[in-house]
Short mmCIF file of C-alpha atoms in Angstrom, two decimals:
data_model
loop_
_atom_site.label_atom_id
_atom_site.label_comp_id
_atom_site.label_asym_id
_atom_site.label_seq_id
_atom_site.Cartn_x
_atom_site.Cartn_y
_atom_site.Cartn_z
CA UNK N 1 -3.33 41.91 42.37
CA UNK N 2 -4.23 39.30 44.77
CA UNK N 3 -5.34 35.84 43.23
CA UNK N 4 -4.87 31.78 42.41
CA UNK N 5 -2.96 31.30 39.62
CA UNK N 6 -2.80 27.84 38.20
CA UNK N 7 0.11 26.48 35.55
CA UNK N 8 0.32 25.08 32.85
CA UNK N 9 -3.32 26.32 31.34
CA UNK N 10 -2.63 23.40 28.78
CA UNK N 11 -0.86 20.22 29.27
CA UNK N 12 -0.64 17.27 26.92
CA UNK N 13 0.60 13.81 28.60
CA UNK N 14 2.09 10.29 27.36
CA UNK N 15 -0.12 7.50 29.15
CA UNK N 16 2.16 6.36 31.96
CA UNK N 17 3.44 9.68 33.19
CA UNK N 18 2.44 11.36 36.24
CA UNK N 19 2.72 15.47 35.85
CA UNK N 20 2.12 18.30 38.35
CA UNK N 21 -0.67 21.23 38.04
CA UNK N 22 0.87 24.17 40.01
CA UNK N 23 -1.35 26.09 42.42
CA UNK N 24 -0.41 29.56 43.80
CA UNK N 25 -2.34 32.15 45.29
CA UNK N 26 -1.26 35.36 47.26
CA UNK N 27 -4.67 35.98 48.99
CA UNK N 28 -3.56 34.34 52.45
CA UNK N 29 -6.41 31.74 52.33
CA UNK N 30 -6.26 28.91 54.75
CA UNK N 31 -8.08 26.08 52.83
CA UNK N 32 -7.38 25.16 49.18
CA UNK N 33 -8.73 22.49 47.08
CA UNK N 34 -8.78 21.05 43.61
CA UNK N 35 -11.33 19.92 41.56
CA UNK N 36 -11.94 18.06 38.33
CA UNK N 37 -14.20 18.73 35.51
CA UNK N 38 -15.55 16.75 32.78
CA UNK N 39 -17.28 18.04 28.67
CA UNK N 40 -21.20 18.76 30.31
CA UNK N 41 -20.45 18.16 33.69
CA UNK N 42 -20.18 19.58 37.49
CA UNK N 43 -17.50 19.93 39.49
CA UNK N 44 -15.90 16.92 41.15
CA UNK N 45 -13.55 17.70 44.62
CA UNK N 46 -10.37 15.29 44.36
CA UNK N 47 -8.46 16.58 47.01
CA UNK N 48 -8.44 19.56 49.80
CA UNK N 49 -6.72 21.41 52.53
CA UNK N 50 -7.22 23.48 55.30
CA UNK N 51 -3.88 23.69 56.99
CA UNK N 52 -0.83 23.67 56.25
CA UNK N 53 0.52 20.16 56.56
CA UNK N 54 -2.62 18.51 56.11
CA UNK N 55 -4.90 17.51 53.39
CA UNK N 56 -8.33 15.55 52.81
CA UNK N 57 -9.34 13.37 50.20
CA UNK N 58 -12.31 14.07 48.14
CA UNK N 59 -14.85 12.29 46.38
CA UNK N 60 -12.47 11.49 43.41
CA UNK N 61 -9.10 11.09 45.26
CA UNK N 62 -7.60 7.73 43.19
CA UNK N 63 -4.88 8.44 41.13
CA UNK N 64 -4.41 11.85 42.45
CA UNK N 65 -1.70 13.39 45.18
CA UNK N 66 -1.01 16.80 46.62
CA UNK N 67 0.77 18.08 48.72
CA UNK N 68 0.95 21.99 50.95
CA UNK N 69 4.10 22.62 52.92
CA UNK N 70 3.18 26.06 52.18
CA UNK N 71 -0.01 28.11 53.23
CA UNK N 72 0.04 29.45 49.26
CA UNK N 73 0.84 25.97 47.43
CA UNK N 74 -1.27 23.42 46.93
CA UNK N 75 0.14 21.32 43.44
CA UNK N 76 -1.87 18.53 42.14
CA UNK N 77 0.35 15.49 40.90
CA UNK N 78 -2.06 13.32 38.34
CA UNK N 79 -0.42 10.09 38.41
CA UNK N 80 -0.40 7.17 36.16
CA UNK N 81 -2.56 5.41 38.58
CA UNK N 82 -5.47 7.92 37.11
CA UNK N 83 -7.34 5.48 34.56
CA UNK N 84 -9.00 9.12 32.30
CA UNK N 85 -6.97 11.67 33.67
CA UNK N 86 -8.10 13.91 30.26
CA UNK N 87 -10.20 16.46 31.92
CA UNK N 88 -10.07 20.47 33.19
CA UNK N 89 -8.89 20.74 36.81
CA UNK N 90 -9.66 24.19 38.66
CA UNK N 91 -7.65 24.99 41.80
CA UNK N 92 -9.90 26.96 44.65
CA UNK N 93 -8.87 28.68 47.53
CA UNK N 94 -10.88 30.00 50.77
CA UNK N 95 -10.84 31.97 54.02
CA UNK N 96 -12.20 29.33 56.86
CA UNK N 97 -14.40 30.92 59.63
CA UNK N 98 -17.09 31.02 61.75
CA UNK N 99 -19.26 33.49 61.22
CA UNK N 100 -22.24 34.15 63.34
CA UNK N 101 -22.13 30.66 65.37
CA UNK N 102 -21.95 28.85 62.13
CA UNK N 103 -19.49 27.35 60.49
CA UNK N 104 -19.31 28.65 56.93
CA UNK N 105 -17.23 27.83 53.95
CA UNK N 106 -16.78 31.15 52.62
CA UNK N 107 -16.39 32.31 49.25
CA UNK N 108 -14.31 29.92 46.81
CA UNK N 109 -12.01 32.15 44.59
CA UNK N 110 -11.10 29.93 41.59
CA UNK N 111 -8.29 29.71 39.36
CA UNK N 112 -8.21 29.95 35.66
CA UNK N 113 -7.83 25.48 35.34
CA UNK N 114 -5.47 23.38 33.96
CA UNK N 115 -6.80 21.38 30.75
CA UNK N 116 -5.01 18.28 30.69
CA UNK N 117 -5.02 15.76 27.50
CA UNK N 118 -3.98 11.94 27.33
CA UNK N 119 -2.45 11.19 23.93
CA UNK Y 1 -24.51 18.76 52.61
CA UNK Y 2 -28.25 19.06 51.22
CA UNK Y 3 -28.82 18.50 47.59
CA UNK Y 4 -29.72 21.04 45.03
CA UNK Y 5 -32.50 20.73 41.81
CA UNK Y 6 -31.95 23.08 38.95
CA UNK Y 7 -33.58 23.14 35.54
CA UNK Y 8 -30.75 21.82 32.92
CA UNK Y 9 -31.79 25.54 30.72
CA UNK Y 10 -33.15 28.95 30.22
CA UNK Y 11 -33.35 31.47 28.05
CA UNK Y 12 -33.68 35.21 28.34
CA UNK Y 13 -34.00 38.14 26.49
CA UNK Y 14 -31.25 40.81 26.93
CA UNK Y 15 -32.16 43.32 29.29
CA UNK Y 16 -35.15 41.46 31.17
CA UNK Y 17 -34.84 40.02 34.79
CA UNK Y 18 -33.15 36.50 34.65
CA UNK Y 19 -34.79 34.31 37.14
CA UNK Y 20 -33.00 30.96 38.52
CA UNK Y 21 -34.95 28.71 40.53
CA UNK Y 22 -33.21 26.31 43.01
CA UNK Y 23 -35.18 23.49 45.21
CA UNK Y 24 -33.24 22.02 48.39
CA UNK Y 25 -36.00 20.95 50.48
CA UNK Y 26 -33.42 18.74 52.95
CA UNK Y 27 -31.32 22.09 53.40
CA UNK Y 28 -30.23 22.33 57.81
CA UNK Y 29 -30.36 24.70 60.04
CA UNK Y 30 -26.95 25.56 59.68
CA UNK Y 31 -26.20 25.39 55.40
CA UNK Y 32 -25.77 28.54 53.43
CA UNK Y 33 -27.13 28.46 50.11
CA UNK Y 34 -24.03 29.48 47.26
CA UNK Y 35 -24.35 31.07 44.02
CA UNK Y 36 -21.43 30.60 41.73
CA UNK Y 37 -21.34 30.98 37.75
CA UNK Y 38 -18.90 29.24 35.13
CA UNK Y 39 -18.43 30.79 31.82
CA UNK Y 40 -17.21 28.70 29.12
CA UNK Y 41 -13.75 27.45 30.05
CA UNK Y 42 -13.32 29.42 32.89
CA UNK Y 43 -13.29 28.88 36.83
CA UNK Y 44 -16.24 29.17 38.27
CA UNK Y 45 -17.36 32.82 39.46
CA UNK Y 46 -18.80 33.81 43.16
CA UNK Y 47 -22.10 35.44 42.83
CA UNK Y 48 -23.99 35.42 45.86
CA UNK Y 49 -24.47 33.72 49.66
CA UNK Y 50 -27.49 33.57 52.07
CA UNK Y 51 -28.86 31.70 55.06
CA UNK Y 52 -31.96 33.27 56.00
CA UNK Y 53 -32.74 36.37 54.65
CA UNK Y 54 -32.87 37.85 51.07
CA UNK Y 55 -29.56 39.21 50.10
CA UNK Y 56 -28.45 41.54 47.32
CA UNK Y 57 -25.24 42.64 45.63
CA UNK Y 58 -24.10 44.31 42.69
CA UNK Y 59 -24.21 41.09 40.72
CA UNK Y 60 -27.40 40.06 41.69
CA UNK Y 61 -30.07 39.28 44.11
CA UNK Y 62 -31.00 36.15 46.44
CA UNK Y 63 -34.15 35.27 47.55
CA UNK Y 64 -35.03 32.14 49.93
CA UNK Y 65 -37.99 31.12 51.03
CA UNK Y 66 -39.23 31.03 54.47
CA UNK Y 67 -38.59 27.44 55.00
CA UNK Y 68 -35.50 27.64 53.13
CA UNK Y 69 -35.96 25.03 50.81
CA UNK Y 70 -35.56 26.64 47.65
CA UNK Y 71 -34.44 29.86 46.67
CA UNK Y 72 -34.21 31.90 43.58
CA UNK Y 73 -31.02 33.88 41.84
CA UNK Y 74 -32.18 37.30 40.26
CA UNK Y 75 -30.18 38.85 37.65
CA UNK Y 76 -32.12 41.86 37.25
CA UNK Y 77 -31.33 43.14 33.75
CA UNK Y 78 -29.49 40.42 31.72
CA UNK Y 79 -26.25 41.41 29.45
CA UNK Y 80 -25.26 38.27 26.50
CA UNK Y 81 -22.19 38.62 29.32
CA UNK Y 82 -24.06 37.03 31.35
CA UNK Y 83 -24.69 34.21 29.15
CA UNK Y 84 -23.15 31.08 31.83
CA UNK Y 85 -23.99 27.68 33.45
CA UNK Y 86 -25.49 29.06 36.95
CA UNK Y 87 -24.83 26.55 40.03
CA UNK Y 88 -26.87 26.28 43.58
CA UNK Y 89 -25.29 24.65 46.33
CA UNK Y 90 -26.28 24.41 49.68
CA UNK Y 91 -23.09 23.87 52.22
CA UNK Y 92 -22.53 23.74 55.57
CA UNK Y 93 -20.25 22.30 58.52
CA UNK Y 94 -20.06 18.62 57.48
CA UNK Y 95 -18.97 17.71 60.94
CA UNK Y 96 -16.21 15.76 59.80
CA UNK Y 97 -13.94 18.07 59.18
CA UNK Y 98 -14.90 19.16 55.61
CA UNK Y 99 -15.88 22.45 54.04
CA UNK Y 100 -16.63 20.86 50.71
CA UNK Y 101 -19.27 22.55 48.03
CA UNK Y 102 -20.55 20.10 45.29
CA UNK Y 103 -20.78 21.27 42.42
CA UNK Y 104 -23.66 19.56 40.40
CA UNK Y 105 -24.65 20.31 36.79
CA UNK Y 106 -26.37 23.78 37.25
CA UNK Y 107 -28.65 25.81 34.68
CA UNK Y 108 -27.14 26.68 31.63
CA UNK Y 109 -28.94 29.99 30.98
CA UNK Y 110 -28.24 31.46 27.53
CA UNK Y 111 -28.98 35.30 27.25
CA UNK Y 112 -30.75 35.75 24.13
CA UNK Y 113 -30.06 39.47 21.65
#
């Protein structure tokens, strides 16, 4: 079955280490992107991609770097640059189009997230 | 991309219409208004798009107003399944190159036996 699957769906980390979030999905999306979430709180975008190649920050981007040399990759490095990096990360991907003169975002399929804990 | 106003709660009896209000009142000409849901732990699900007119799946219904600037999510008969924190975004070409939907807090609507 087509989907994002995201690994490891719990990860405990040593302050001072970075570690990697892996991203796949199989659904041939163009853009990807990852964001962070916090206990009670919305969705934050760190980082995103709509190419191969290429990437955007987000509105959270310190302490965070990705990568995509492949249309179905997009990993999330949390490095020890992130001051709180104790929080759930969900991976997205989506088809970008135009549709009907418009530029439109399409639907976001999410993954399953990444909990991450600082001990 | 336009901001969005929800109520922080609601309740709803099982098996009654659940109905989500939304305000945007600075949505564009060109910004779709998104429905997505998050169940506890979970990625956030897809519900529902629109622009103009009043759309419906087999999830639920959309309605916006005529001059778009709020809209309401219609779950017609609400399961405890169903039981989520609802979010309304309103997104559209950023013009710099970004597709980005922000996520705020949403409605945390708790279906009620």
């Amino acid at each position: 079955d087509g989907g994002i699957t995201q690994s490891p769906k719990y990860l405990f980390r040593k302050e001072g280490q970075n570690v990697t979030l892996s991203c796949e999905q199989n659904l041939n999306h163009d853009a990807m992107y990852w964001y962070r979430q916090d206990p009670g709180q919305g969705l934050r975008l760190i980082y995103y991609s709509q190419i191969v190649n290429d990437f955007q920050k987000g509105d959270i981007a310190e302490g965070y770097s990705v990568s995509r040399e492949k249309k179905e990759s997009f990993p999330l490095t949390v490095t020890s640059a992130q001051k709180n990096p104790t929080a759930f990360y969900l991976c997205a991907s989506s088809i970008k189009g135009r549709t009907s003169g418009f530029w439109n975002t399409g639907e976001l399929f999410f993954g399953e997230g990444s909990r991450l804990t600082v001990l | 991309d336009a901001k969005t106003t929800q109520p922080p709660s609601m309740d709803c009896a099982e098996g009654r219409a659940a109905n989500l209000p939304c305000n945007h009142s600075t949505i564009s000409g060109n910004e779709y208004v998104y429905w997505y849901r998050q169940i506890h732990s979970q990625g956030p699900q897809y519900i529902i798009h629109g622009l103009k007119n009043n759309e419906t799946n087999e999830m639920a219904s959309l309605i916006i107003t005529e001059d778009r600037k709020s809209s309401t999510l219609i779950l017609p008969h609400a399961t405890l399944r169903d039981t989520a924190v609802y979010y309304c975004i309103v997104s559209g070409w950023s013009g710099a190159g970004s597709y980005q939907l922000t996520f705020g807090k949403g409605t945390k609507l708790s279906v009620i036996p």
